[in-house]
JSON list of C-alpha atoms in Angstrom, two decimals:
[
{"chain": "D", "resi": 12, "resn": "MET", "atom": "CA", "xyz": [0.67, -82.51, 48.30]},
{"chain": "D", "resi": 13, "resn": "TYR", "atom": "CA", "xyz": [-2.65, -81.51, 49.88]},
{"chain": "D", "resi": 14, "resn": "ILE", "atom": "CA", "xyz": [-3.83, -85.11, 49.71]},
{"chain": "D", "resi": 15, "resn": "ILE", "atom": "CA", "xyz": [-0.83, -86.24, 51.78]},
{"chain": "D", "resi": 16, "resn": "ILE", "atom": "CA", "xyz": [-1.42, -83.54, 54.40]},
{"chain": "D", "resi": 17, "resn": "GLY", "atom": "CA", "xyz": [-5.10, -84.38, 54.54]},
{"chain": "D", "resi": 18, "resn": "ALA", "atom": "CA", "xyz": [-4.47, -88.10, 54.95]},
{"chain": "D", "resi": 19, "resn": "LEU", "atom": "CA", "xyz": [-2.01, -87.40, 57.79]},
{"chain": "D", "resi": 20, "resn": "LEU", "atom": "CA", "xyz": [-4.48, -85.10, 59.55]},
{"chain": "D", "resi": 21, "resn": "ILE", "atom": "CA", "xyz": [-7.35, -87.58, 59.27]},
{"chain": "D", "resi": 22, "resn": "SER", "atom": "CA", "xyz": [-5.17, -90.42, 60.56]},
{"chain": "D", "resi": 23, "resn": "ILE", "atom": "CA", "xyz": [-4.28, -88.57, 63.78]},
{"chain": "D", "resi": 24, "resn": "ILE", "atom": "CA", "xyz": [-7.85, -87.53, 64.65]},
{"chain": "D", "resi": 25, "resn": "PRO", "atom": "CA", "xyz": [-8.71, -90.77, 66.55]},
{"chain": "D", "resi": 26, "resn": "LEU", "atom": "CA", "xyz": [-5.53, -90.34, 68.60]},
{"chain": "D", "resi": 27, "resn": "TYR", "atom": "CA", "xyz": [-6.61, -86.88, 69.71]},
{"chain": "D", "resi": 28, "resn": "TYR", "atom": "CA", "xyz": [-10.12, -88.09, 70.41]},
{"chain": "D", "resi": 29, "resn": "PHE", "atom": "CA", "xyz": [-9.05, -90.74, 72.88]},
{"chain": "D", "resi": 30, "resn": "TYR", "atom": "CA", "xyz": [-6.06, -89.08, 74.53]},
{"chain": "D", "resi": 31, "resn": "ASP", "atom": "CA", "xyz": [-6.16, -85.76, 76.32]},
{"chain": "D", "resi": 32, "resn": "PRO", "atom": "CA", "xyz": [-2.81, -84.03, 75.63]},
{"chain": "D", "resi": 33, "resn": "GLY", "atom": "CA", "xyz": [-3.38, -81.95, 78.77]},
{"chain": "D", "resi": 34, "resn": "ASN", "atom": "CA", "xyz": [-3.38, -85.05, 80.97]},
{"chain": "D", "resi": 35, "resn": "VAL", "atom": "CA", "xyz": [-0.95, -87.42, 79.30]},
{"chain": "D", "resi": 36, "resn": "THR", "atom": "CA", "xyz": [2.49, -86.59, 80.65]},
{"chain": "D", "resi": 37, "resn": "ASN", "atom": "CA", "xyz": [4.69, -87.72, 77.79]},
{"chain": "D", "resi": 38, "resn": "PHE", "atom": "CA", "xyz": [2.71, -86.26, 74.92]},
{"chain": "D", "resi": 39, "resn": "PRO", "atom": "CA", "xyz": [4.95, -84.40, 72.43]},
{"chain": "D", "resi": 40, "resn": "LYS", "atom": "CA", "xyz": [5.24, -80.82, 73.57]},
{"chain": "D", "resi": 41, "resn": "CYS", "atom": "CA", "xyz": [5.85, -77.80, 71.41]},
{"chain": "D", "resi": 42, "resn": "PRO", "atom": "CA", "xyz": [9.60, -77.77, 70.61]},
{"chain": "D", "resi": 43, "resn": "PHE", "atom": "CA", "xyz": [9.68, -73.97, 70.55]},
{"chain": "D", "resi": 44, "resn": "TYR", "atom": "CA", "xyz": [8.22, -73.79, 74.06]},
{"chain": "D", "resi": 45, "resn": "THR", "atom": "CA", "xyz": [10.51, -76.53, 75.32]},
{"chain": "D", "resi": 46, "resn": "ILE", "atom": "CA", "xyz": [13.62, -74.80, 74.02]},
{"chain": "D", "resi": 47, "resn": "THR", "atom": "CA", "xyz": [12.87, -71.12, 74.64]},
{"chain": "D", "resi": 48, "resn": "GLY", "atom": "CA", "xyz": [10.23, -71.18, 77.36]},
{"chain": "D", "resi": 49, "resn": "PHE", "atom": "CA", "xyz": [8.07, -68.80, 75.32]},
{"chain": "D", "resi": 50, "resn": "LEU", "atom": "CA", "xyz": [4.62, -69.80, 74.19]},
{"chain": "D", "resi": 51, "resn": "CYS", "atom": "CA", "xyz": [4.32, -69.98, 70.42]},
{"chain": "D", "resi": 52, "resn": "THR", "atom": "CA", "xyz": [1.34, -69.15, 68.23]},
{"chain": "D", "resi": 53, "resn": "GLY", "atom": "CA", "xyz": [0.21, -72.76, 68.09]},
{"chain": "D", "resi": 54, "resn": "CYS", "atom": "CA", "xyz": [0.72, -73.66, 71.74]},
{"chain": "D", "resi": 55, "resn": "GLY", "atom": "CA", "xyz": [-2.45, -75.21, 73.09]},
{"chain": "D", "resi": 56, "resn": "SER", "atom": "CA", "xyz": [-3.70, -76.30, 69.69]},
{"chain": "D", "resi": 57, "resn": "GLN", "atom": "CA", "xyz": [-3.31, -79.99, 70.53]},
{"chain": "D", "resi": 58, "resn": "ARG", "atom": "CA", "xyz": [-5.50, -79.51, 73.60]},
{"chain": "D", "resi": 59, "resn": "ALA", "atom": "CA", "xyz": [-7.86, -77.35, 71.54]},
{"chain": "D", "resi": 60, "resn": "LEU", "atom": "CA", "xyz": [-8.19, -80.12, 68.96]},
{"chain": "D", "resi": 61, "resn": "HIS", "atom": "CA", "xyz": [-8.96, -82.62, 71.71]},
{"chain": "D", "resi": 62, "resn": "ASP", "atom": "CA", "xyz": [-11.64, -80.30, 73.09]},
{"chain": "D", "resi": 63, "resn": "LEU", "atom": "CA", "xyz": [-13.10, -79.66, 69.66]},
{"chain": "D", "resi": 64, "resn": "LEU", "atom": "CA", "xyz": [-13.40, -83.37, 68.90]},
{"chain": "D", "resi": 65, "resn": "HIS", "atom": "CA", "xyz": [-15.43, -83.64, 72.08]},
{"chain": "D", "resi": 66, "resn": "LEU", "atom": "CA", "xyz": [-17.52, -80.67, 70.88]},
{"chain": "D", "resi": 67, "resn": "ASN", "atom": "CA", "xyz": [-16.20, -78.50, 73.69]},
{"chain": "D", "resi": 68, "resn": "ILE", "atom": "CA", "xyz": [-15.95, -75.23, 71.79]},
{"chain": "D", "resi": 69, "resn": "ILE", "atom": "CA", "xyz": [-15.38, -73.03, 74.84]},
{"chain": "D", "resi": 70, "resn": "GLY", "atom": "CA", "xyz": [-12.49, -75.24, 75.95]},
{"chain": "D", "resi": 71, "resn": "ALA", "atom": "CA", "xyz": [-10.95, -75.03, 72.49]},
{"chain": "D", "resi": 72, "resn": "PHE", "atom": "CA", "xyz": [-11.18, -71.23, 72.65]},
{"chain": "D", "resi": 73, "resn": "LYS", "atom": "CA", "xyz": [-9.54, -71.19, 76.07]},
{"chain": "D", "resi": 74, "resn": "HIS", "atom": "CA", "xyz": [-6.61, -73.30, 74.94]},
{"chain": "D", "resi": 75, "resn": "ASN", "atom": "CA", "xyz": [-5.93, -71.43, 71.74]},
{"chain": "D", "resi": 76, "resn": "MET", "atom": "CA", "xyz": [-8.09, -68.56, 70.55]},
{"chain": "D", "resi": 77, "resn": "LEU", "atom": "CA", "xyz": [-6.82, -68.68, 66.98]},
{"chain": "D", "resi": 78, "resn": "PHE", "atom": "CA", "xyz": [-7.33, -72.42, 66.49]},
{"chain": "D", "resi": 79, "resn": "ILE", "atom": "CA", "xyz": [-10.96, -72.35, 65.31]},
{"chain": "D", "resi": 80, "resn": "PRO", "atom": "CA", "xyz": [-10.48, -69.30, 63.03]},
{"chain": "D", "resi": 81, "resn": "THR", "atom": "CA", "xyz": [-7.47, -71.04, 61.49]},
{"chain": "D", "resi": 82, "resn": "LEU", "atom": "CA", "xyz": [-9.53, -74.16, 60.79]},
{"chain": "D", "resi": 83, "resn": "ILE", "atom": "CA", "xyz": [-12.23, -72.00, 59.19]},
{"chain": "D", "resi": 84, "resn": "LEU", "atom": "CA", "xyz": [-9.63, -70.24, 57.00]},
{"chain": "D", "resi": 85, "resn": "LEU", "atom": "CA", "xyz": [-8.09, -73.52, 55.88]},
{"chain": "D", "resi": 86, "resn": "SER", "atom": "CA", "xyz": [-11.43, -75.13, 55.08]},
{"chain": "D", "resi": 87, "resn": "TYR", "atom": "CA", "xyz": [-12.45, -72.01, 53.14]},
{"chain": "D", "resi": 88, "resn": "TYR", "atom": "CA", "xyz": [-9.31, -72.27, 51.04]},
{"chain": "D", "resi": 89, "resn": "LEU", "atom": "CA", "xyz": [-9.58, -76.01, 50.43]},
{"chain": "D", "resi": 90, "resn": "GLY", "atom": "CA", "xyz": [-13.28, -75.72, 49.62]},
{"chain": "D", "resi": 91, "resn": "LEU", "atom": "CA", "xyz": [-12.59, -72.98, 47.10]},
{"chain": "D", "resi": 92, "resn": "LYS", "atom": "CA", "xyz": [-9.86, -75.02, 45.44]},
{"chain": "D", "resi": 93, "resn": "LEU", "atom": "CA", "xyz": [-12.21, -78.01, 45.24]},
{"chain": "D", "resi": 94, "resn": "LEU", "atom": "CA", "xyz": [-14.92, -75.89, 43.60]},
{"chain": "D", "resi": 95, "resn": "GLU", "atom": "CA", "xyz": [-12.38, -74.56, 41.10]},
{"chain": "D", "resi": 96, "resn": "LYS", "atom": "CA", "xyz": [-11.38, -78.10, 40.19]},
{"chain": "D", "resi": 97, "resn": "LEU", "atom": "CA", "xyz": [-14.99, -79.24, 39.83]},
{"chain": "D", "resi": 98, "resn": "ASN", "atom": "CA", "xyz": [-16.29, -76.27, 37.83]},
{"chain": "D", "resi": 99, "resn": "GLY", "atom": "CA", "xyz": [-13.11, -75.31, 36.01]},
{"chain": "D", "resi": 100, "resn": "LYS", "atom": "CA", "xyz": [-13.57, -71.64, 36.93]},
{"chain": "D", "resi": 101, "resn": "ASN", "atom": "CA", "xyz": [-11.32, -69.25, 38.75]},
{"chain": "D", "resi": 102, "resn": "TYR", "atom": "CA", "xyz": [-13.03, -67.75, 41.76]},
{"chain": "D", "resi": 103, "resn": "LYS", "atom": "CA", "xyz": [-12.01, -64.61, 43.59]},
{"chain": "D", "resi": 104, "resn": "ASN", "atom": "CA", "xyz": [-9.89, -65.80, 46.47]},
{"chain": "D", "resi": 105, "resn": "TYR", "atom": "CA", "xyz": [-9.44, -63.69, 49.58]},
{"chain": "D", "resi": 106, "resn": "PHE", "atom": "CA", "xyz": [-5.98, -65.17, 50.02]},
{"chain": "D", "resi": 107, "resn": "ASP", "atom": "CA", "xyz": [-4.88, -63.41, 46.84]},
{"chain": "D", "resi": 108, "resn": "ARG", "atom": "CA", "xyz": [-5.81, -59.94, 48.06]},
{"chain": "D", "resi": 109, "resn": "THR", "atom": "CA", "xyz": [-2.95, -57.57, 48.67]},
{"chain": "D", "resi": 110, "resn": "LYS", "atom": "CA", "xyz": [-3.67, -56.98, 52.34]},
{"chain": "D", "resi": 111, "resn": "THR", "atom": "CA", "xyz": [-4.63, -60.48, 53.54]},
{"chain": "D", "resi": 112, "resn": "PRO", "atom": "CA", "xyz": [-1.17, -61.92, 54.37]},
{"chain": "D", "resi": 113, "resn": "ARG", "atom": "CA", "xyz": [-0.19, -58.68, 56.11]},
{"chain": "D", "resi": 114, "resn": "ILE", "atom": "CA", "xyz": [-3.29, -58.72, 58.31]},
{"chain": "D", "resi": 115, "resn": "ILE", "atom": "CA", "xyz": [-2.66, -62.38, 59.21]},
{"chain": "D", "resi": 116, "resn": "LEU", "atom": "CA", "xyz": [0.96, -61.56, 60.01]},
{"chain": "D", "resi": 117, "resn": "TYR", "atom": "CA", "xyz": [-0.02, -58.74, 62.38]},
{"chain": "D", "resi": 118, "resn": "VAL", "atom": "CA", "xyz": [-2.69, -60.85, 64.08]},
{"chain": "D", "resi": 119, "resn": "VAL", "atom": "CA", "xyz": [-0.22, -63.71, 64.60]},
{"chain": "D", "resi": 120, "resn": "LEU", "atom": "CA", "xyz": [2.51, -61.43, 65.96]},
{"chain": "D", "resi": 121, "resn": "ILE", "atom": "CA", "xyz": [0.26, -59.48, 68.31]},
{"chain": "D", "resi": 122, "resn": "PHE", "atom": "CA", "xyz": [-1.44, -62.64, 69.57]},
{"chain": "D", "resi": 123, "resn": "THR", "atom": "CA", "xyz": [1.90, -64.36, 70.19]},
{"chain": "D", "resi": 124, "resn": "ILE", "atom": "CA", "xyz": [3.36, -61.38, 72.06]},
{"chain": "D", "resi": 125, "resn": "MET", "atom": "CA", "xyz": [0.20, -60.91, 74.15]},
{"chain": "D", "resi": 126, "resn": "ARG", "atom": "CA", "xyz": [-0.05, -64.50, 75.26]},
{"chain": "D", "resi": 127, "resn": "ASN", "atom": "CA", "xyz": [3.48, -64.33, 76.63]},
{"chain": "D", "resi": 128, "resn": "ILE", "atom": "CA", "xyz": [2.67, -61.41, 78.94]},
{"chain": "D", "resi": 129, "resn": "ASN", "atom": "CA", "xyz": [1.81, -63.01, 82.24]},
{"chain": "D", "resi": 130, "resn": "VAL", "atom": "CA", "xyz": [-0.41, -60.23, 83.62]},
{"chain": "D", "resi": 131, "resn": "SER", "atom": "CA", "xyz": [-4.13, -60.35, 84.22]},
{"chain": "D", "resi": 132, "resn": "PRO", "atom": "CA", "xyz": [-5.80, -58.98, 81.06]},
{"chain": "D", "resi": 133, "resn": "PHE", "atom": "CA", "xyz": [-3.41, -60.85, 78.79]},
{"chain": "D", "resi": 134, "resn": "ASN", "atom": "CA", "xyz": [-3.73, -64.17, 80.60]},
{"chain": "D", "resi": 135, "resn": "VAL", "atom": "CA", "xyz": [-6.85, -64.80, 78.53]},
{"chain": "D", "resi": 136, "resn": "PHE", "atom": "CA", "xyz": [-4.68, -65.65, 75.52]},
{"chain": "D", "resi": 137, "resn": "ALA", "atom": "CA", "xyz": [-2.44, -68.21, 77.21]},
{"chain": "D", "resi": 138, "resn": "PRO", "atom": "CA", "xyz": [-3.38, -71.89, 76.84]},
{"chain": "N", "resi": 284, "resn": "MET", "atom": "CA", "xyz": [-2.05, -54.95, 29.31]},
{"chain": "N", "resi": 285, "resn": "ASN", "atom": "CA", "xyz": [-0.71, -58.44, 29.36]},
{"chain": "N", "resi": 286, "resn": "GLN", "atom": "CA", "xyz": [-0.14, -59.78, 32.86]},
{"chain": "N", "resi": 287, "resn": "PRO", "atom": "CA", "xyz": [1.54, -63.04, 33.72]},
{"chain": "N", "resi": 288, "resn": "GLN", "atom": "CA", "xyz": [-0.41, -65.25, 36.10]},
{"chain": "N", "resi": 289, "resn": "LYS", "atom": "CA", "xyz": [-0.08, -64.44, 39.75]},
{"chain": "N", "resi": 290, "resn": "PRO", "atom": "CA", "xyz": [2.46, -66.78, 41.38]},
{"chain": "N", "resi": 291, "resn": "ASN", "atom": "CA", "xyz": [1.24, -68.94, 44.23]},
{"chain": "N", "resi": 292, "resn": "ASN", "atom": "CA", "xyz": [1.78, -67.16, 47.55]},
{"chain": "N", "resi": 293, "resn": "TYR", "atom": "CA", "xyz": [1.82, -70.32, 49.69]},
{"chain": "N", "resi": 294, "resn": "LEU", "atom": "CA", "xyz": [0.00, -68.49, 52.46]},
{"chain": "N", "resi": 295, "resn": "VAL", "atom": "CA", "xyz": [-1.91, -71.59, 53.53]},
{"chain": "N", "resi": 296, "resn": "LEU", "atom": "CA", "xyz": [1.27, -73.62, 53.82]},
{"chain": "N", "resi": 297, "resn": "ALA", "atom": "CA", "xyz": [2.86, -70.86, 55.91]},
{"chain": "N", "resi": 298, "resn": "ILE", "atom": "CA", "xyz": [-0.16, -70.77, 58.23]},
{"chain": "N", "resi": 299, "resn": "ILE", "atom": "CA", "xyz": [-0.10, -74.53, 58.73]},
{"chain": "N", "resi": 300, "resn": "CYS", "atom": "CA", "xyz": [3.61, -74.27, 59.46]},
{"chain": "N", "resi": 301, "resn": "THR", "atom": "CA", "xyz": [3.10, -71.47, 62.01]},
{"chain": "N", "resi": 302, "resn": "VAL", "atom": "CA", "xyz": [0.38, -73.26, 63.93]},
{"chain": "N", "resi": 303, "resn": "CYS", "atom": "CA", "xyz": [1.73, -76.79, 63.82]},
{"chain": "N", "resi": 304, "resn": "CYS", "atom": "CA", "xyz": [5.37, -76.60, 64.64]},
{"chain": "N", "resi": 305, "resn": "CYS", "atom": "CA", "xyz": [7.92, -74.08, 63.69]},
{"chain": "N", "resi": 306, "resn": "LEU", "atom": "CA", "xyz": [7.11, -70.55, 64.62]},
{"chain": "N", "resi": 307, "resn": "PRO", "atom": "CA", "xyz": [10.12, -68.67, 63.14]},
{"chain": "N", "resi": 308, "resn": "ALA", "atom": "CA", "xyz": [10.03, -70.37, 59.74]},
{"chain": "N", "resi": 309, "resn": "GLY", "atom": "CA", "xyz": [6.25, -69.97, 59.55]},
{"chain": "N", "resi": 310, "resn": "ILE", "atom": "CA", "xyz": [6.49, -66.24, 60.25]},
{"chain": "N", "resi": 311, "resn": "VAL", "atom": "CA", "xyz": [9.12, -65.84, 57.52]},
{"chain": "N", "resi": 312, "resn": "GLY", "atom": "CA", "xyz": [6.79, -67.74, 55.18]},
{"chain": "N", "resi": 313, "resn": "ILE", "atom": "CA", "xyz": [3.91, -65.36, 55.94]},
{"chain": "N", "resi": 314, "resn": "VAL", "atom": "CA", "xyz": [6.17, -62.33, 55.36]},
{"chain": "N", "resi": 315, "resn": "TYR", "atom": "CA", "xyz": [7.16, -63.65, 51.92]},
{"chain": "N", "resi": 316, "resn": "SER", "atom": "CA", "xyz": [3.52, -64.42, 51.14]},
{"chain": "N", "resi": 317, "resn": "SER", "atom": "CA", "xyz": [2.62, -60.80, 51.73]},
{"chain": "N", "resi": 318, "resn": "LYS", "atom": "CA", "xyz": [5.56, -59.78, 49.54]},
{"chain": "N", "resi": 319, "resn": "VAL", "atom": "CA", "xyz": [4.19, -61.90, 46.70]},
{"chain": "N", "resi": 320, "resn": "ASN", "atom": "CA", "xyz": [0.82, -60.16, 46.80]},
{"chain": "N", "resi": 321, "resn": "GLU", "atom": "CA", "xyz": [2.21, -56.67, 47.19]},
{"chain": "N", "resi": 322, "resn": "THR", "atom": "CA", "xyz": [4.88, -56.86, 44.50]},
{"chain": "N", "resi": 323, "resn": "TYR", "atom": "CA", "xyz": [2.39, -58.45, 42.10]},
{"chain": "N", "resi": 324, "resn": "ALA", "atom": "CA", "xyz": [-0.13, -55.69, 42.78]},
{"chain": "N", "resi": 325, "resn": "ASN", "atom": "CA", "xyz": [2.58, -53.14, 42.00]},
{"chain": "N", "resi": 326, "resn": "GLY", "atom": "CA", "xyz": [3.38, -54.87, 38.73]},
{"chain": "N", "resi": 327, "resn": "ASP", "atom": "CA", "xyz": [6.82, -56.13, 39.73]},
{"chain": "N", "resi": 328, "resn": "TYR", "atom": "CA", "xyz": [6.33, -59.69, 38.49]},
{"chain": "N", "resi": 329, "resn": "GLU", "atom": "CA", "xyz": [9.92, -60.88, 38.83]},
{"chain": "N", "resi": 330, "resn": "ALA", "atom": "CA", "xyz": [10.04, -59.92, 42.49]},
{"chain": "N", "resi": 331, "resn": "ALA", "atom": "CA", "xyz": [6.72, -61.69, 42.99]},
{"chain": "N", "resi": 332, "resn": "GLU", "atom": "CA", "xyz": [8.13, -64.89, 41.49]},
{"chain": "N", "resi": 333, "resn": "LYS", "atom": "CA", "xyz": [11.18, -64.68, 43.76]},
{"chain": "N", "resi": 334, "resn": "ALA", "atom": "CA", "xyz": [9.08, -64.06, 46.85]},
{"chain": "N", "resi": 335, "resn": "SER", "atom": "CA", "xyz": [6.87, -66.99, 45.89]},
{"chain": "N", "resi": 336, "resn": "LYS", "atom": "CA", "xyz": [9.88, -69.32, 45.72]},
{"chain": "N", "resi": 337, "resn": "ASN", "atom": "CA", "xyz": [11.09, -68.03, 49.09]},
{"chain": "N", "resi": 338, "resn": "ALA", "atom": "CA", "xyz": [7.69, -68.46, 50.70]},
{"chain": "N", "resi": 339, "resn": "LYS", "atom": "CA", "xyz": [7.54, -72.07, 49.52]},
{"chain": "N", "resi": 340, "resn": "LEU", "atom": "CA", "xyz": [11.09, -72.75, 50.66]},
{"chain": "N", "resi": 341, "resn": "TRP", "atom": "CA", "xyz": [10.61, -71.40, 54.18]},
{"chain": "N", "resi": 342, "resn": "SER", "atom": "CA", "xyz": [7.28, -73.12, 54.76]},
{"chain": "N", "resi": 343, "resn": "ILE", "atom": "CA", "xyz": [8.72, -76.43, 53.61]},
{"chain": "N", "resi": 344, "resn": "ILE", "atom": "CA", "xyz": [11.82, -75.92, 55.78]},
{"chain": "N", "resi": 345, "resn": "GLY", "atom": "CA", "xyz": [9.58, -75.30, 58.78]},
{"chain": "N", "resi": 346, "resn": "LEU", "atom": "CA", "xyz": [7.29, -78.24, 58.14]},
{"chain": "N", "resi": 347, "resn": "SER", "atom": "CA", "xyz": [10.11, -80.69, 57.51]},
{"chain": "N", "resi": 348, "resn": "THR", "atom": "CA", "xyz": [11.93, -79.52, 60.64]},
{"chain": "N", "resi": 349, "resn": "GLY", "atom": "CA", "xyz": [8.75, -80.13, 62.59]},
{"chain": "N", "resi": 350, "resn": "VAL", "atom": "CA", "xyz": [8.29, -83.60, 61.13]},
{"chain": "N", "resi": 351, "resn": "ILE", "atom": "CA", "xyz": [11.93, -84.51, 61.80]},
{"chain": "N", "resi": 352, "resn": "VAL", "atom": "CA", "xyz": [11.65, -83.31, 65.42]},
{"chain": "N", "resi": 353, "resn": "LEU", "atom": "CA", "xyz": [8.48, -85.36, 65.86]},
{"chain": "N", "resi": 354, "resn": "ILE", "atom": "CA", "xyz": [10.08, -88.49, 64.43]},
{"chain": "N", "resi": 355, "resn": "LEU", "atom": "CA", "xyz": [13.13, -88.03, 66.66]},
{"chain": "N", "resi": 356, "resn": "TYR", "atom": "CA", "xyz": [10.87, -87.47, 69.63]},
{"chain": "N", "resi": 357, "resn": "PHE", "atom": "CA", "xyz": [9.04, -90.71, 68.99]},
{"chain": "N", "resi": 358, "resn": "LEU", "atom": "CA", "xyz": [12.26, -92.61, 68.45]},
{"chain": "N", "resi": 359, "resn": "ILE", "atom": "CA", "xyz": [13.55, -91.44, 71.83]},
{"chain": "N", "resi": 360, "resn": "PHE", "atom": "CA", "xyz": [10.39, -91.27, 73.92]},
{"chain": "N", "resi": 361, "resn": "GLY", "atom": "CA", "xyz": [8.00, -93.35, 71.85]},
{"chain": "N", "resi": 362, "resn": "PHE", "atom": "CA", "xyz": [7.73, -96.14, 74.36]},
{"chain": "N", "resi": 363, "resn": "ALA", "atom": "CA", "xyz": [7.10, -93.74, 77.24]},
{"chain": "N", "resi": 364, "resn": "VAL", "atom": "CA", "xyz": [4.40, -91.95, 75.27]},
{"chain": "N", "resi": 365, "resn": "PHE", "atom": "CA", "xyz": [2.46, -95.12, 74.63]},
{"chain": "N", "resi": 366, "resn": "ALA", "atom": "CA", "xyz": [2.95, -96.40, 78.16]},
{"chain": "N", "resi": 367, "resn": "SER", "atom": "CA", "xyz": [1.55, -93.24, 79.70]},
{"chain": "N", "resi": 368, "resn": "ALA", "atom": "CA", "xyz": [-1.19, -93.12, 77.10]},
{"chain": "N", "resi": 369, "resn": "MET", "atom": "CA", "xyz": [-2.26, -96.63, 78.10]},
{"chain": "N", "resi": 370, "resn": "GLU", "atom": "CA", "xyz": [-2.48, -95.54, 81.74]},
{"chain": "N", "resi": 371, "resn": "ASN", "atom": "CA", "xyz": [-4.43, -92.35, 81.08]},
{"chain": "N", "resi": 372, "resn": "GLY", "atom": "CA", "xyz": [-6.18, -93.16, 77.84]},
{"chain": "N", "resi": 373, "resn": "GLY", "atom": "CA", "xyz": [-9.90, -92.94, 77.56]},
{"chain": "N", "resi": 374, "resn": "PHE", "atom": "CA", "xyz": [-10.54, -96.59, 76.87]}
]
């Protein structure tokens, strides 16, 4: 399962390196945004990925503030799973704490609502 | 006290789903993930199992919807995408 996802992700990286989703007109857009007109949590992450591949960290932050933290979370989880497989131990995993999913849920909801408010202080969150 | 093993909460899958494609299904997945952890912490293991199944189901629904939409998109607009990419690509 994870191997399939990983292979897919690695295979699309060159595509995002060479093409800027912000400039190419017919690049696949977020279906949620296309249908509802509201920005979703992940809107801007394609542009953020393009920026990140070009080592433009500030640009990635501007397009989607949660993109880099998400990558860090995912690599933490995958790294932990790898270590467990290699050493045959069970490590304490922050994802298994009682409060973790709830905190992530609140962060996602608040971030998504804020980036849809088109007034000055909240504009920071929009892609 | 003999505890069954904690069921998988599929939080990572739900996060991937939320960021990549399908916001509503991803959110539902995260909600069920938190249910897994909370019910397990309270000792209600059956509810935790149920929530785990639901979390998996919703995340997979979201991801597969996203993949299907992408495939459809490329079937319809695929040619246009590559044409415009050739014009603006960084080669």
